[in-house]
Coordinates of C-alpha atoms and ligand atoms in Angstrom, one line a residue:
Chain A
M722 CA -32.8 -50.8 51.4
A723 CA -32.4 -50.2 47.7
E724 CA -30.0 -51.0 44.9
V725 CA -27.6 -48.2 44.4
N726 CA -27.2 -48.3 40.6
K727 CA -30.8 -48.0 39.4
P728 CA -32.9 -44.9 39.2
L729 CA -35.3 -44.8 42.1
K730 CA -38.7 -43.4 42.2
I731 CA -39.0 -40.8 44.9
N732 CA -41.3 -42.9 47.0
E733 CA -38.8 -45.8 46.8
R734 CA -36.1 -43.5 48.0
L735 CA -38.2 -42.2 50.9
A736 CA -39.1 -45.7 52.0
L737 CA -35.5 -45.8 53.2
T738 CA -36.1 -43.1 55.8
T739 CA -37.9 -43.6 59.1
Y740 CA -40.9 -41.4 60.0
I741 CA -43.3 -41.1 62.9
T742 CA -46.2 -39.7 60.9
D743 CA -48.7 -37.4 62.5
V744 CA -52.3 -37.9 61.5
E745 CA -52.5 -34.1 61.1
S746 CA -50.6 -32.4 58.3
H747 CA -48.0 -29.7 59.2
I748 CA -48.3 -28.3 55.7
Q749 CA -51.3 -26.5 54.2
V750 CA -51.6 -25.3 50.6
D751 CA -54.0 -22.6 49.4
N752 CA -54.7 -23.5 45.8
E753 CA -56.5 -20.2 45.3
K754 CA -53.0 -18.6 45.5
C755 CA -51.3 -21.4 43.5
K756 CA -53.7 -20.8 40.6
D757 CA -52.0 -17.5 39.9
C758 CA -48.4 -18.7 40.7
V759 CA -46.1 -18.5 37.7
T760 CA -42.9 -20.0 39.1
K761 CA -44.3 -23.0 41.0
A762 CA -41.1 -22.7 43.0
C763 CA -42.2 -25.4 45.5
L764 CA -41.7 -28.1 42.8
Y765 CA -37.9 -27.6 42.5
V766 CA -36.6 -27.1 46.0
C767 CA -37.9 -30.1 47.8
P768 CA -35.6 -33.2 47.9
A769 CA -38.6 -35.3 48.9
K770 CA -40.8 -33.9 46.1
V771 CA -43.5 -33.3 48.7
Y772 CA -45.3 -30.9 46.3
E773 CA -47.0 -32.4 43.2
L774 CA -48.8 -30.6 40.5
K775 CA -51.9 -32.7 39.6
D776 CA -54.8 -31.6 37.5
G777 CA -53.7 -28.0 37.9
K778 CA -53.6 -28.2 41.7
I779 CA -50.7 -28.5 44.1
I780 CA -50.9 -31.4 46.5
A781 CA -48.6 -31.6 49.5
H782 CA -47.5 -35.2 50.5
Y783 CA -46.7 -34.0 54.0
E784 CA -45.8 -37.5 55.3
A785 CA -42.6 -37.5 53.1
C786 CA -41.4 -34.2 54.5
L787 CA -37.7 -34.1 55.5
E788 CA -38.2 -30.9 57.4
L789 CA -35.8 -28.6 55.6
G790 CA -38.0 -25.5 55.4
G791 CA -36.8 -24.6 51.9
C792 CA -40.3 -24.8 50.4
I793 CA -41.6 -21.9 52.5
I794 CA -38.7 -19.7 51.5
A795 CA -39.2 -20.5 47.8
C796 CA -42.9 -20.2 47.9
H797 CA -43.1 -17.0 49.9
Q798 CA -40.4 -15.2 48.0
M799 CA -40.5 -16.6 44.5
G800 CA -44.0 -18.1 44.4
N801 CA -47.4 -16.7 45.4
K802 CA -47.3 -17.5 49.2
G803 CA -49.7 -20.5 49.0
I804 CA -47.8 -22.6 51.6
T805 CA -48.3 -22.5 55.4
W806 CA -45.6 -24.7 56.9
K807 CA -44.4 -25.4 60.4
Y808 CA -42.3 -28.1 62.0
P809 CA -44.3 -31.2 62.9
K810 CA -45.2 -31.6 66.6
G811 CA -42.4 -32.6 69.0
G812 CA -41.4 -36.2 68.5
Q813 CA -43.2 -36.5 65.2
G814 CA -42.0 -36.5 61.6
V815 CA -38.6 -37.7 60.3
V816 CA -36.2 -39.7 62.4
F817 CA -32.7 -39.9 60.9
K818 CA -30.6 -42.9 61.9
Y819 CA -27.4 -41.6 60.2
G820 CA -28.1 -37.9 59.4
Chain B
M1405 CA -37.5 -18.4 90.8
P1406 CA -37.4 -19.4 87.2
D1407 CA -37.5 -23.1 86.2
A1408 CA -33.9 -22.9 85.0
D1409 CA -30.9 -20.5 84.9
V1410 CA -30.7 -21.1 81.2
I1411 CA -33.0 -22.7 78.6
V1412 CA -31.4 -23.9 75.4
V1413 CA -33.6 -24.5 72.4
G1414 CA -32.2 -27.3 70.2
A1415 CA -29.9 -30.2 71.0
G1416 CA -27.6 -29.7 67.9
L1417 CA -23.9 -29.0 68.2
A1418 CA -24.4 -25.4 69.2
G1419 CA -27.0 -26.2 71.9
L1420 CA -25.2 -29.1 73.3
S1421 CA -21.9 -27.2 73.5
A1422 CA -23.7 -24.4 75.4
A1423 CA -25.3 -26.8 77.8
Y1424 CA -22.0 -28.7 78.3
R1425 CA -20.2 -25.5 79.4
L1426 CA -23.1 -24.3 81.6
A1427 CA -23.5 -27.6 83.3
K1428 CA -19.7 -27.7 84.0
L1429 CA -20.1 -24.2 85.6
G1430 CA -22.7 -25.7 87.9
R1431 CA -25.6 -23.9 86.3
N1432 CA -29.1 -25.3 86.1
V1433 CA -29.7 -25.8 82.4
I1434 CA -32.6 -27.4 80.4
V1435 CA -32.2 -28.3 76.7
L1436 CA -35.4 -28.7 74.7
E1437 CA -35.2 -30.8 71.5
R1438 CA -38.1 -31.4 69.1
G1439 CA -36.7 -34.6 67.7
E1440 CA -37.3 -38.2 68.9
Y1441 CA -33.6 -38.1 70.2
P1442 CA -30.9 -35.5 69.8
G1443 CA -29.5 -35.8 66.2
S1444 CA -32.7 -37.4 64.8
K1445 CA -33.4 -34.2 62.8
N1446 CA -29.8 -33.2 62.0
V1447 CA -27.9 -33.6 58.7
T1448 CA -24.5 -32.5 57.8
G1449 CA -22.1 -33.4 54.9
G1450 CA -19.8 -33.8 56.4
R1451 CA -16.7 -33.5 58.2
M1452 CA -15.9 -31.6 61.4
Y1453 CA -12.8 -29.5 61.7
L1454 CA -11.7 -30.7 65.2
H1455 CA -10.1 -27.6 66.7
A1456 CA -13.3 -26.3 68.3
I1457 CA -14.4 -29.5 69.9
K1458 CA -10.9 -30.2 71.2
K1459 CA -10.8 -26.8 72.8
N1460 CA -14.3 -26.8 74.4
I1461 CA -15.0 -30.4 75.3
D1462 CA -12.6 -32.2 77.7
I1463 CA -13.0 -35.7 76.3
P1464 CA -10.2 -37.2 74.1
I1465 CA -11.0 -37.1 70.4
S1466 CA -10.3 -40.9 70.3
E1467 CA -13.3 -41.5 72.6
M1468 CA -15.7 -39.5 70.4
P1469 CA -17.8 -41.4 67.9
F1470 CA -16.2 -40.0 64.7
E1471 CA -16.4 -42.1 61.6
R1472 CA -13.0 -41.6 60.0
F1473 CA -10.1 -39.1 60.1
V1474 CA -9.6 -37.3 56.8
V1475 CA -6.3 -38.0 55.2
R1476 CA -7.2 -37.2 51.6
E1477 CA -8.9 -34.2 50.1
C1478 CA -10.2 -34.4 46.5
I1479 CA -11.7 -31.8 44.2
T1480 CA -13.2 -33.0 41.0
F1481 CA -14.3 -31.1 37.9
L1482 CA -16.9 -33.2 36.3
D1483 CA -18.1 -33.3 32.7
Q1484 CA -20.6 -35.6 31.0
S1485 CA -18.1 -38.4 30.2
S1486 CA -14.8 -37.3 31.9
S1487 CA -13.5 -35.8 35.1
V1488 CA -10.3 -34.2 36.3
T1489 CA -9.4 -34.5 40.0
L1490 CA -7.0 -32.7 42.2
E1491 CA -5.9 -34.8 45.1
L1492 CA -4.0 -34.0 48.3
N1493 CA -2.8 -36.9 50.4
N1494 CA -1.4 -36.5 53.9
Y1495 CA 0.7 -39.5 54.7
N1496 CA 1.9 -38.5 58.2
V1497 CA -1.2 -37.6 60.1
S1498 CA -0.2 -37.6 63.8
E1499 CA -2.9 -35.1 64.8
P1500 CA -5.9 -35.3 62.5
M1501 CA -7.4 -31.9 61.5
S1502 CA -10.9 -33.1 60.5
A1503 CA -13.1 -36.2 60.9
T1504 CA -16.2 -37.4 59.1
V1505 CA -19.3 -37.6 61.3
L1506 CA -22.9 -38.8 61.2
R1507 CA -24.9 -36.5 63.3
A1508 CA -27.7 -38.8 64.3
R1509 CA -25.0 -40.9 66.1
F1510 CA -22.7 -38.1 67.2
D1511 CA -25.3 -35.7 68.7
R1512 CA -27.0 -38.6 70.5
W1513 CA -23.6 -39.5 72.1
F1514 CA -22.8 -35.9 72.9
S1515 CA -26.2 -35.4 74.5
E1516 CA -25.5 -38.3 76.9
R1517 CA -22.1 -36.7 77.9
V1518 CA -24.0 -33.4 78.5
E1519 CA -26.5 -35.1 80.7
E1520 CA -23.7 -36.7 82.7
R1521 CA -22.4 -33.2 83.4
G1522 CA -25.8 -32.4 85.0
A1523 CA -27.9 -30.8 82.3
T1524 CA -31.5 -31.8 81.7
I1525 CA -32.4 -32.7 78.1
I1526 CA -36.0 -33.0 77.2
T1527 CA -36.7 -34.6 73.8
K1528 CA -39.9 -34.6 71.7
A1529 CA -40.3 -31.0 73.0
K1530 CA -40.8 -28.4 70.3
V1531 CA -40.6 -24.9 71.4
D1532 CA -43.5 -23.0 69.8
D1533 CA -42.8 -19.5 71.2
L1534 CA -40.8 -17.4 73.6
I1535 CA -42.2 -15.7 76.7
L1536 CA -41.8 -12.0 76.4
E1537 CA -42.3 -9.7 79.4
D1538 CA -41.4 -6.1 79.7
G1539 CA -39.2 -6.4 76.6
F1540 CA -37.3 -9.4 78.1
V1541 CA -37.3 -13.0 77.0
K1542 CA -38.2 -14.9 80.1
G1543 CA -38.4 -18.4 78.8
V1544 CA -40.3 -20.5 76.3
I1545 CA -43.6 -22.1 75.5
V1546 CA -43.4 -25.7 74.8
G1547 CA -46.4 -28.0 74.2
G1548 CA -48.7 -25.3 75.6
E1549 CA -46.7 -25.1 78.9
K1550 CA -44.5 -22.2 80.1
L1551 CA -41.0 -22.9 81.1
T1552 CA -39.1 -19.9 82.6
S1553 CA -35.4 -19.0 82.6
N1554 CA -33.1 -16.0 83.1
V1555 CA -31.4 -16.5 79.8
T1556 CA -32.6 -18.4 76.7
I1557 CA -30.1 -19.6 74.1
I1558 CA -31.6 -20.1 70.7
A1559 CA -29.7 -22.8 69.0
E1560 CA -32.5 -24.2 66.8
G1561 CA -30.6 -24.4 63.5
V1562 CA -30.8 -22.8 60.2
N1563 CA -34.5 -21.9 60.0
S1564 CA -34.6 -20.2 63.4
F1565 CA -38.3 -19.3 63.4
L1566 CA -37.9 -18.0 67.0
A1567 CA -35.3 -15.4 66.1
E1568 CA -37.5 -14.4 63.3
K1569 CA -40.5 -14.0 65.6
L1570 CA -38.4 -11.9 67.9
G1571 CA -37.6 -9.6 65.0
L1572 CA -33.9 -10.2 65.3
R1573 CA -33.7 -11.9 62.0
K1574 CA -35.5 -11.6 58.7
S1575 CA -36.5 -14.7 56.7
F1576 CA -34.0 -15.9 54.2
V1577 CA -33.8 -14.5 50.7
P1578 CA -33.5 -17.1 48.0
E1579 CA -29.9 -16.2 47.1
S1580 CA -28.7 -16.7 50.7
V1581 CA -29.8 -20.2 51.3
T1582 CA -28.8 -23.6 49.8
V1583 CA -30.8 -26.8 49.7
A1584 CA -29.0 -30.1 50.2
A1585 CA -30.1 -33.7 49.4
K1586 CA -28.1 -36.5 50.8
G1587 CA -28.0 -40.3 50.6
I1588 CA -26.3 -42.9 52.8
V1589 CA -24.8 -45.9 51.0
E1590 CA -23.9 -49.0 53.0
L1591 CA -20.8 -50.7 51.7
G1592 CA -19.0 -52.2 54.8
E1593 CA -15.8 -51.1 56.3
E1594 CA -13.5 -53.4 54.4
E1595 CA -15.1 -52.6 51.1
I1596 CA -14.7 -48.9 51.7
N1597 CA -11.1 -49.3 52.6
K1598 CA -10.5 -51.2 49.3
R1599 CA -12.4 -48.9 47.0
F1600 CA -11.0 -45.7 48.4
N1601 CA -7.6 -47.2 49.1
L1602 CA -7.7 -46.4 52.8
K1603 CA -6.4 -48.0 56.0
D1604 CA -7.8 -48.2 59.6
K1605 CA -9.8 -45.1 60.4
E1606 CA -8.5 -43.1 57.4
G1607 CA -11.1 -41.2 55.4
V1608 CA -11.7 -39.1 52.3
A1609 CA -13.4 -35.7 51.8
H1610 CA -14.3 -35.2 48.1
A1611 CA -15.9 -32.1 46.6
I1612 CA -17.3 -32.3 43.0
I1613 CA -18.5 -29.5 40.6
G1614 CA -19.7 -29.4 37.0
F1615 CA -22.6 -31.8 36.8
T1616 CA -25.5 -29.5 37.8
N1617 CA -26.3 -28.2 34.3
G1618 CA -25.7 -24.6 35.2
V1619 CA -27.4 -24.6 38.6
H1620 CA -25.2 -23.0 41.2
G1621 CA -24.1 -26.0 43.3
G1622 CA -22.0 -29.1 43.7
G1623 CA -21.7 -32.5 45.2
F1624 CA -19.8 -34.3 47.9
I1625 CA -18.6 -37.8 48.9
Y1626 CA -17.4 -38.5 52.4
T1627 CA -16.3 -41.9 53.7
D1628 CA -17.8 -42.8 57.0
R1629 CA -16.8 -46.0 58.8
E1630 CA -19.1 -48.6 57.1
V1631 CA -21.2 -46.3 55.0
V1632 CA -20.5 -43.5 52.4
S1633 CA -22.2 -40.1 52.5
I1634 CA -23.1 -38.7 49.1
G1635 CA -25.0 -35.5 48.4
V1636 CA -25.6 -32.3 46.4
V1637 CA -26.0 -28.8 47.6
C1638 CA -27.6 -26.1 45.4
L1639 CA -28.5 -22.5 45.8
L1640 CA -32.3 -22.3 46.3
K1641 CA -32.7 -19.3 43.9
S1642 CA -30.8 -21.0 41.2
L1643 CA -32.9 -24.2 41.3
V1644 CA -36.1 -22.3 40.8
E1645 CA -34.6 -20.1 38.1
H1646 CA -33.3 -23.1 36.1
G1647 CA -36.5 -25.1 36.8
K1648 CA -34.4 -28.0 38.0
S1649 CA -35.5 -30.2 41.0
I1650 CA -32.9 -30.8 43.7
A1651 CA -34.2 -34.4 43.9
D1652 CA -33.4 -34.9 40.2
I1653 CA -30.0 -33.3 40.5
F1654 CA -29.3 -35.8 43.4
E1655 CA -30.3 -38.7 41.1
D1656 CA -28.0 -37.4 38.3
F1657 CA -25.1 -37.2 40.7
R1658 CA -25.8 -40.6 42.3
L1659 CA -26.0 -42.3 38.9
H1660 CA -23.0 -40.5 37.3
P1661 CA -20.2 -43.0 36.5
A1662 CA -17.8 -40.9 38.6
V1663 CA -19.9 -41.6 41.7
Q1664 CA -21.1 -45.0 40.7
R1665 CA -17.5 -46.3 40.6
Y1666 CA -17.4 -45.8 44.4
I1667 CA -20.8 -46.9 45.5
E1668 CA -21.9 -49.6 43.0
G1669 CA -23.2 -52.7 44.6
G1670 CA -23.9 -50.9 47.9
K1671 CA -27.3 -50.4 49.4
L1672 CA -28.9 -47.0 49.8
V1673 CA -30.0 -47.0 53.4
E1674 CA -31.2 -43.4 54.1
Y1675 CA -32.2 -40.3 52.2
S1676 CA -32.2 -36.9 53.9
G1677 CA -32.1 -33.2 53.3
H1678 CA -31.2 -29.9 54.9
L1679 CA -30.6 -26.2 54.3
T1680 CA -27.4 -24.1 54.9
P1681 CA -27.4 -20.4 55.6
E1682 CA -25.2 -18.5 53.0
L1683 CA -25.6 -15.2 54.7
G1684 CA -22.0 -14.0 54.8
Y1685 CA -20.6 -11.7 57.4
N1686 CA -22.5 -8.6 56.3
M1687 CA -25.9 -10.2 56.7
I1688 CA -25.4 -11.8 60.2
P1689 CA -28.4 -10.8 62.3
K1690 CA -28.4 -9.2 65.7
I1691 CA -27.6 -12.2 68.0
Y1692 CA -28.3 -10.9 71.5
S1693 CA -31.1 -9.0 73.2
N1694 CA -32.7 -8.8 76.6
G1695 CA -32.6 -12.3 78.1
V1696 CA -31.7 -14.1 74.8
L1697 CA -28.6 -15.2 72.8
I1698 CA -28.4 -16.9 69.4
A1699 CA -25.8 -19.5 68.4
G1700 CA -24.8 -21.8 65.5
D1701 CA -26.7 -22.0 62.2
A1702 CA -29.5 -20.0 63.8
A1703 CA -27.1 -17.0 63.9
G1704 CA -25.9 -17.6 60.3
F1705 CA -22.5 -18.8 61.3
F1706 CA -21.6 -20.8 58.2
L1707 CA -18.9 -20.5 55.6
E1708 CA -18.6 -22.0 52.2
G1709 CA -15.3 -21.4 50.4
G1710 CA -15.2 -23.6 47.4
P1711 CA -14.6 -27.2 48.6
I1712 CA -14.6 -26.1 52.2
L1713 CA -17.8 -26.1 54.2
R1714 CA -17.7 -24.9 57.8
G1715 CA -20.6 -24.7 60.3
M1716 CA -19.9 -27.3 62.9
D1717 CA -16.8 -25.7 64.4
F1718 CA -18.7 -22.3 64.5
A1719 CA -21.7 -24.0 66.2
I1720 CA -19.5 -25.5 68.9
E1721 CA -17.5 -22.4 69.6
S1722 CA -20.5 -20.0 69.5
G1723 CA -22.5 -22.3 71.7
S1724 CA -19.7 -22.3 74.2
L1725 CA -19.3 -18.5 74.1
A1726 CA -23.0 -18.0 74.5
A1727 CA -22.7 -20.1 77.7
E1728 CA -19.9 -17.9 78.9
A1729 CA -21.9 -14.7 78.3
A1730 CA -24.9 -16.2 80.0
N1731 CA -22.8 -17.2 83.0
I1732 CA -21.5 -13.6 83.3
A1733 CA -25.0 -12.3 83.2
L1734 CA -26.0 -14.8 85.9
N1735 CA -23.1 -13.7 88.1
K1736 CA -24.3 -10.1 87.8
N1737 CA -27.9 -11.0 88.0
D1738 CA -28.4 -8.7 85.0
Y1739 CA -29.9 -10.1 81.8
S1740 CA -30.2 -6.9 79.9
E1741 CA -28.9 -6.4 76.4
Q1742 CA -26.1 -4.2 77.7
T1743 CA -24.7 -7.1 79.7
L1744 CA -25.4 -9.8 77.2
K1745 CA -23.6 -7.8 74.6
I1746 CA -20.4 -9.4 76.0
Y1747 CA -21.3 -12.3 73.7
M1748 CA -20.6 -10.2 70.7
D1749 CA -17.2 -9.1 72.2
L1750 CA -16.3 -12.8 72.8
L1751 CA -17.3 -13.7 69.3
N1752 CA -15.3 -10.9 67.8
D1753 CA -12.2 -12.1 69.7
S1754 CA -12.8 -15.7 68.5
F1755 CA -12.1 -17.4 65.2
V1756 CA -15.9 -17.4 64.5
L1757 CA -16.3 -13.7 63.5
R1758 CA -12.6 -13.4 62.6
D1759 CA -13.0 -16.0 59.8
L1760 CA -16.5 -14.9 58.8
R1761 CA -15.2 -11.4 58.5
M1762 CA -12.1 -12.4 56.6
Y1763 CA -14.0 -14.4 54.0
K1764 CA -17.0 -12.1 53.8
N1765 CA -16.8 -12.0 50.0
S1766 CA -16.8 -15.8 49.5
P1767 CA -20.6 -15.9 48.9
K1768 CA -20.0 -13.5 46.0
A1769 CA -17.0 -15.4 44.6
I1770 CA -18.8 -18.8 44.6
S1771 CA -21.9 -17.3 43.1
N1772 CA -20.0 -16.9 39.8
P1773 CA -21.9 -19.0 37.3
R1774 CA -18.8 -19.9 35.3
L1775 CA -17.6 -21.9 38.2
Y1776 CA -20.4 -24.4 37.7
T1777 CA -20.5 -24.5 33.9
S1778 CA -17.7 -23.3 31.6
Y1779 CA -14.7 -23.9 33.9
P1780 CA -15.3 -27.6 34.7
K1781 CA -15.8 -28.2 31.0
L1782 CA -12.7 -26.2 30.1
V1783 CA -10.5 -28.2 32.5
N1784 CA -11.9 -31.4 31.1
Q1785 CA -11.4 -30.3 27.4
I1786 CA -7.8 -29.3 28.0
F1787 CA -6.9 -32.5 29.8
T1788 CA -8.7 -34.7 27.3
Q1789 CA -6.8 -33.1 24.4
L1790 CA -3.5 -33.2 26.2
M1791 CA -3.8 -36.9 26.8
H1792 CA -5.2 -37.8 23.4
I1793 CA -2.9 -39.8 21.1
D1794 CA -4.4 -41.5 18.1
G1795 CA -1.7 -41.4 15.5
N1796 CA -2.8 -38.0 14.1
P1797 CA -0.7 -34.9 14.8
R1798 CA -1.2 -33.6 18.3
P1799 CA -0.6 -29.8 18.9
H1800 CA 1.9 -28.7 21.5
M1801 CA 0.8 -28.5 25.1
G1802 CA 1.0 -24.7 25.1
S1803 CA -1.2 -24.3 22.1
I1804 CA -3.8 -26.8 23.4
I1805 CA -4.1 -24.8 26.6
F1806 CA -4.1 -21.3 25.0
N1807 CA -6.4 -22.3 22.1
N1808 CA -9.0 -23.6 24.6
I1809 CA -8.9 -20.5 26.7
L1810 CA -8.7 -18.0 23.8
R1811 CA -11.2 -19.8 21.6
N1812 CA -13.9 -19.3 24.1
G1813 CA -12.9 -15.7 24.7
Q1814 CA -12.5 -16.6 28.3
I1815 CA -9.1 -15.3 29.0
I1816 CA -10.3 -12.0 30.4
Y1817 CA -13.0 -13.6 32.6
L1818 CA -10.6 -16.2 33.7
L1819 CA -7.9 -13.8 34.9
R1820 CA -10.5 -11.7 36.7
D1821 CA -12.1 -14.7 38.3
I1822 CA -8.8 -16.2 39.4
F1823 CA -8.0 -12.9 41.0
D1824 CA -11.5 -12.7 42.7
F1825 CA -11.2 -16.3 44.0
L1826 CA -7.7 -15.8 45.3
A1827 CA -8.8 -12.6 47.0
S1828 CA -12.0 -13.9 48.5
L1829 CA -11.5 -17.5 49.5
Ligands
LIG3396 C1 -25.3 -30.9 53.3 C2 -24.5 -30.2 54.4 C3 -23.2 -30.3 54.4 C4 -22.5 -29.7 55.4 N1 -21.1 -30.0 55.6 C5 -20.4 -29.5 56.6 C6 -19.1 -29.8 56.8 O1 -18.5 -30.6 56.0 N2 -18.4 -29.3 57.8 C7 -19.0 -28.4 58.7 O2 -18.4 -27.9 59.6 N3 -20.3 -28.0 58.5 C8 -21.0 -28.5 57.5 N4 -22.4 -28.2 57.4 C9 -23.0 -27.3 58.3 C10 -23.3 -27.9 59.6 O3 -24.0 -29.1 59.5 C11 -24.1 -26.9 60.5 O4 -23.5 -25.7 60.5 C12 -24.3 -27.4 61.9 O5 -25.0 -28.6 61.9 C13 -25.1 -26.3 62.7 O6 -25.3 -26.8 64.0 P1 -26.4 -26.2 64.9 O7 -26.3 -26.8 66.3 O8 -26.3 -24.7 64.8 O9 -27.8 -26.6 64.2 P2 -28.5 -28.0 64.1 O10 -27.5 -29.1 64.0 O11 -29.4 -27.8 63.0 O12 -29.3 -28.2 65.4 C14 -30.5 -27.5 65.7 C15 -31.4 -28.4 66.6 O13 -32.5 -27.6 67.1 C16 -33.6 -28.5 67.0 N5 -34.8 -27.6 66.9 C17 -35.1 -26.8 65.9 N6 -36.2 -26.1 66.2 C18 -36.6 -26.4 67.4 C19 -37.7 -26.0 68.2 N7 -38.6 -25.1 67.9 N8 -37.8 -26.6 69.5 C20 -36.9 -27.6 69.9 N9 -35.9 -28.0 69.1 C21 -35.7 -27.4 67.9 C22 -33.4 -29.4 65.9 O14 -34.2 -30.5 65.9 C23 -31.9 -29.6 66.0 O15 -31.6 -30.7 66.8 C24 -23.1 -28.8 56.4 C25 -24.5 -28.7 56.3 C26 -25.2 -29.3 55.3 C27 -26.7 -29.2 55.2
LIG3397 S1 -44.7 -22.0 45.0 FE1 -46.3 -21.6 46.6 S2 -47.9 -20.4 45.5 FE2 -46.6 -21.3 44.0 S3 -47.6 -23.2 43.4 FE3 -46.1 -23.8 45.0 S4 -47.3 -23.7 46.9 FE4 -48.5 -22.6 45.3

């Protein structure tokens, strides 16, 4: 639970949501492709900020994924197709209590 | 003999509605759901327009786990430090038209009713592929195992990777999909009643535009029983073009004084996100083929018309009609496209395609950038000046309004846009 009137860091906000985290990532990023990507579209469309640009490289924090699928649309059509993304295995990933 | 008459992929509203109908008809139906429980992956705004569930599910509305019944509709035009709100209050609601809903609770409850009717629901079961034989879908592959059926109903929601694999649907283009971020704020039932001026199970649906700094999108506030749903919905393409993060837009919205006055002191207890398909009637994919039917968000059945979002009533109705079509095919023992095409005829006769057809221009009307920038500002400027008394001379009402509209050279646009809105929405 978090106070509602203060700005929250994204990891604080995500601590509110329940996950069953797989040891294996359901997201792969090919930084060879990201290198030449102008838009970096993945950075804007993810409510969980799964994608982070660090030292010129894209890192995917897959354990925070809310499973929308917006990143793959953005990356494949406005970026340079660096992302491979599928739903986590059955029963894994996010578990909404309210939804 | 196949493992089931019908396999349904996805225990959302479309899938559960299909399974409910098929089980009632005595068919052997299996629902496969990738989540921990039905609803655990599902996010809506939201409020459900109740007509479809009333028609298709023979359980009284009062026994369904809805949060609150909507008696007040608000539309707010937000500016940095002011806002203008249009408010519609219904004081005599004998038969509620819509109710707020939390899907993790609702879908779970619904799935139990579907099981009581005789359907089998398997959770933690992600369908990875469809079985294709001689040009027919003959079932699914789940966790490496084959599960066979005469008809497969794809009700897997907005992304619908299976329909894409089948070649029935192309992947989304960035201008036909929105991204939503949502938060749940716990306040308690009494406190919500007090803050929103509500009684008993009364609720509010509130749509808000003007805070997204030019990004095509808006926000919402819905009162649930003891929590409040707040969120933002933005066009994917517009986010990337403006270089604005949906996560940051959510924060701007949550911390805006207009939202804070409702949720201050509450606890944020969940954060979620989801996509909506903004395809419009002209881009609806082919939704039937040999051995397979597509329903709900997977079929692109969603309508956004300004403050009105509709997908849940379409999901329930299309799921039920897919079940009817599957049942006809089972009676004939013919699962070909020619027979399953009856689904299309049923949809054409229903409110689903009628409404999507009727409002086919709404994606274009709401893609007008002035809706998210200049108009909310204009409304706020006019109202602020109208109400401003500080001892200095204040112009007449008419000149305030006309000066604001003329000064920005907006009159032509404004007239054209009003005409477009009225014709499309
Ligand atoms: C922010 C927001 C606000 C909205 N507001 C409203 C509103 O106010 N009113 C309204 O009517 N509509 C609203 N909608 C739209 C509405 O939520 C959807 O149209 C509706 O939920 C669609 O139902 P569905 O059953 O088709 O899909 P879903 O509810 O998405 O169900 C799909 C199911 O399939 C499962 N699944 C997916 N892939 C697989 C797989 N491979 N194997 C097994 N299972 C799988 C999922 O886990 C899920 O349970 C809103 C949507 C959003 C995002
Ligand atoms: S949008 Fe795709 S290609 Fe571009 S940086 Fe992000 S992951 Fe890499």
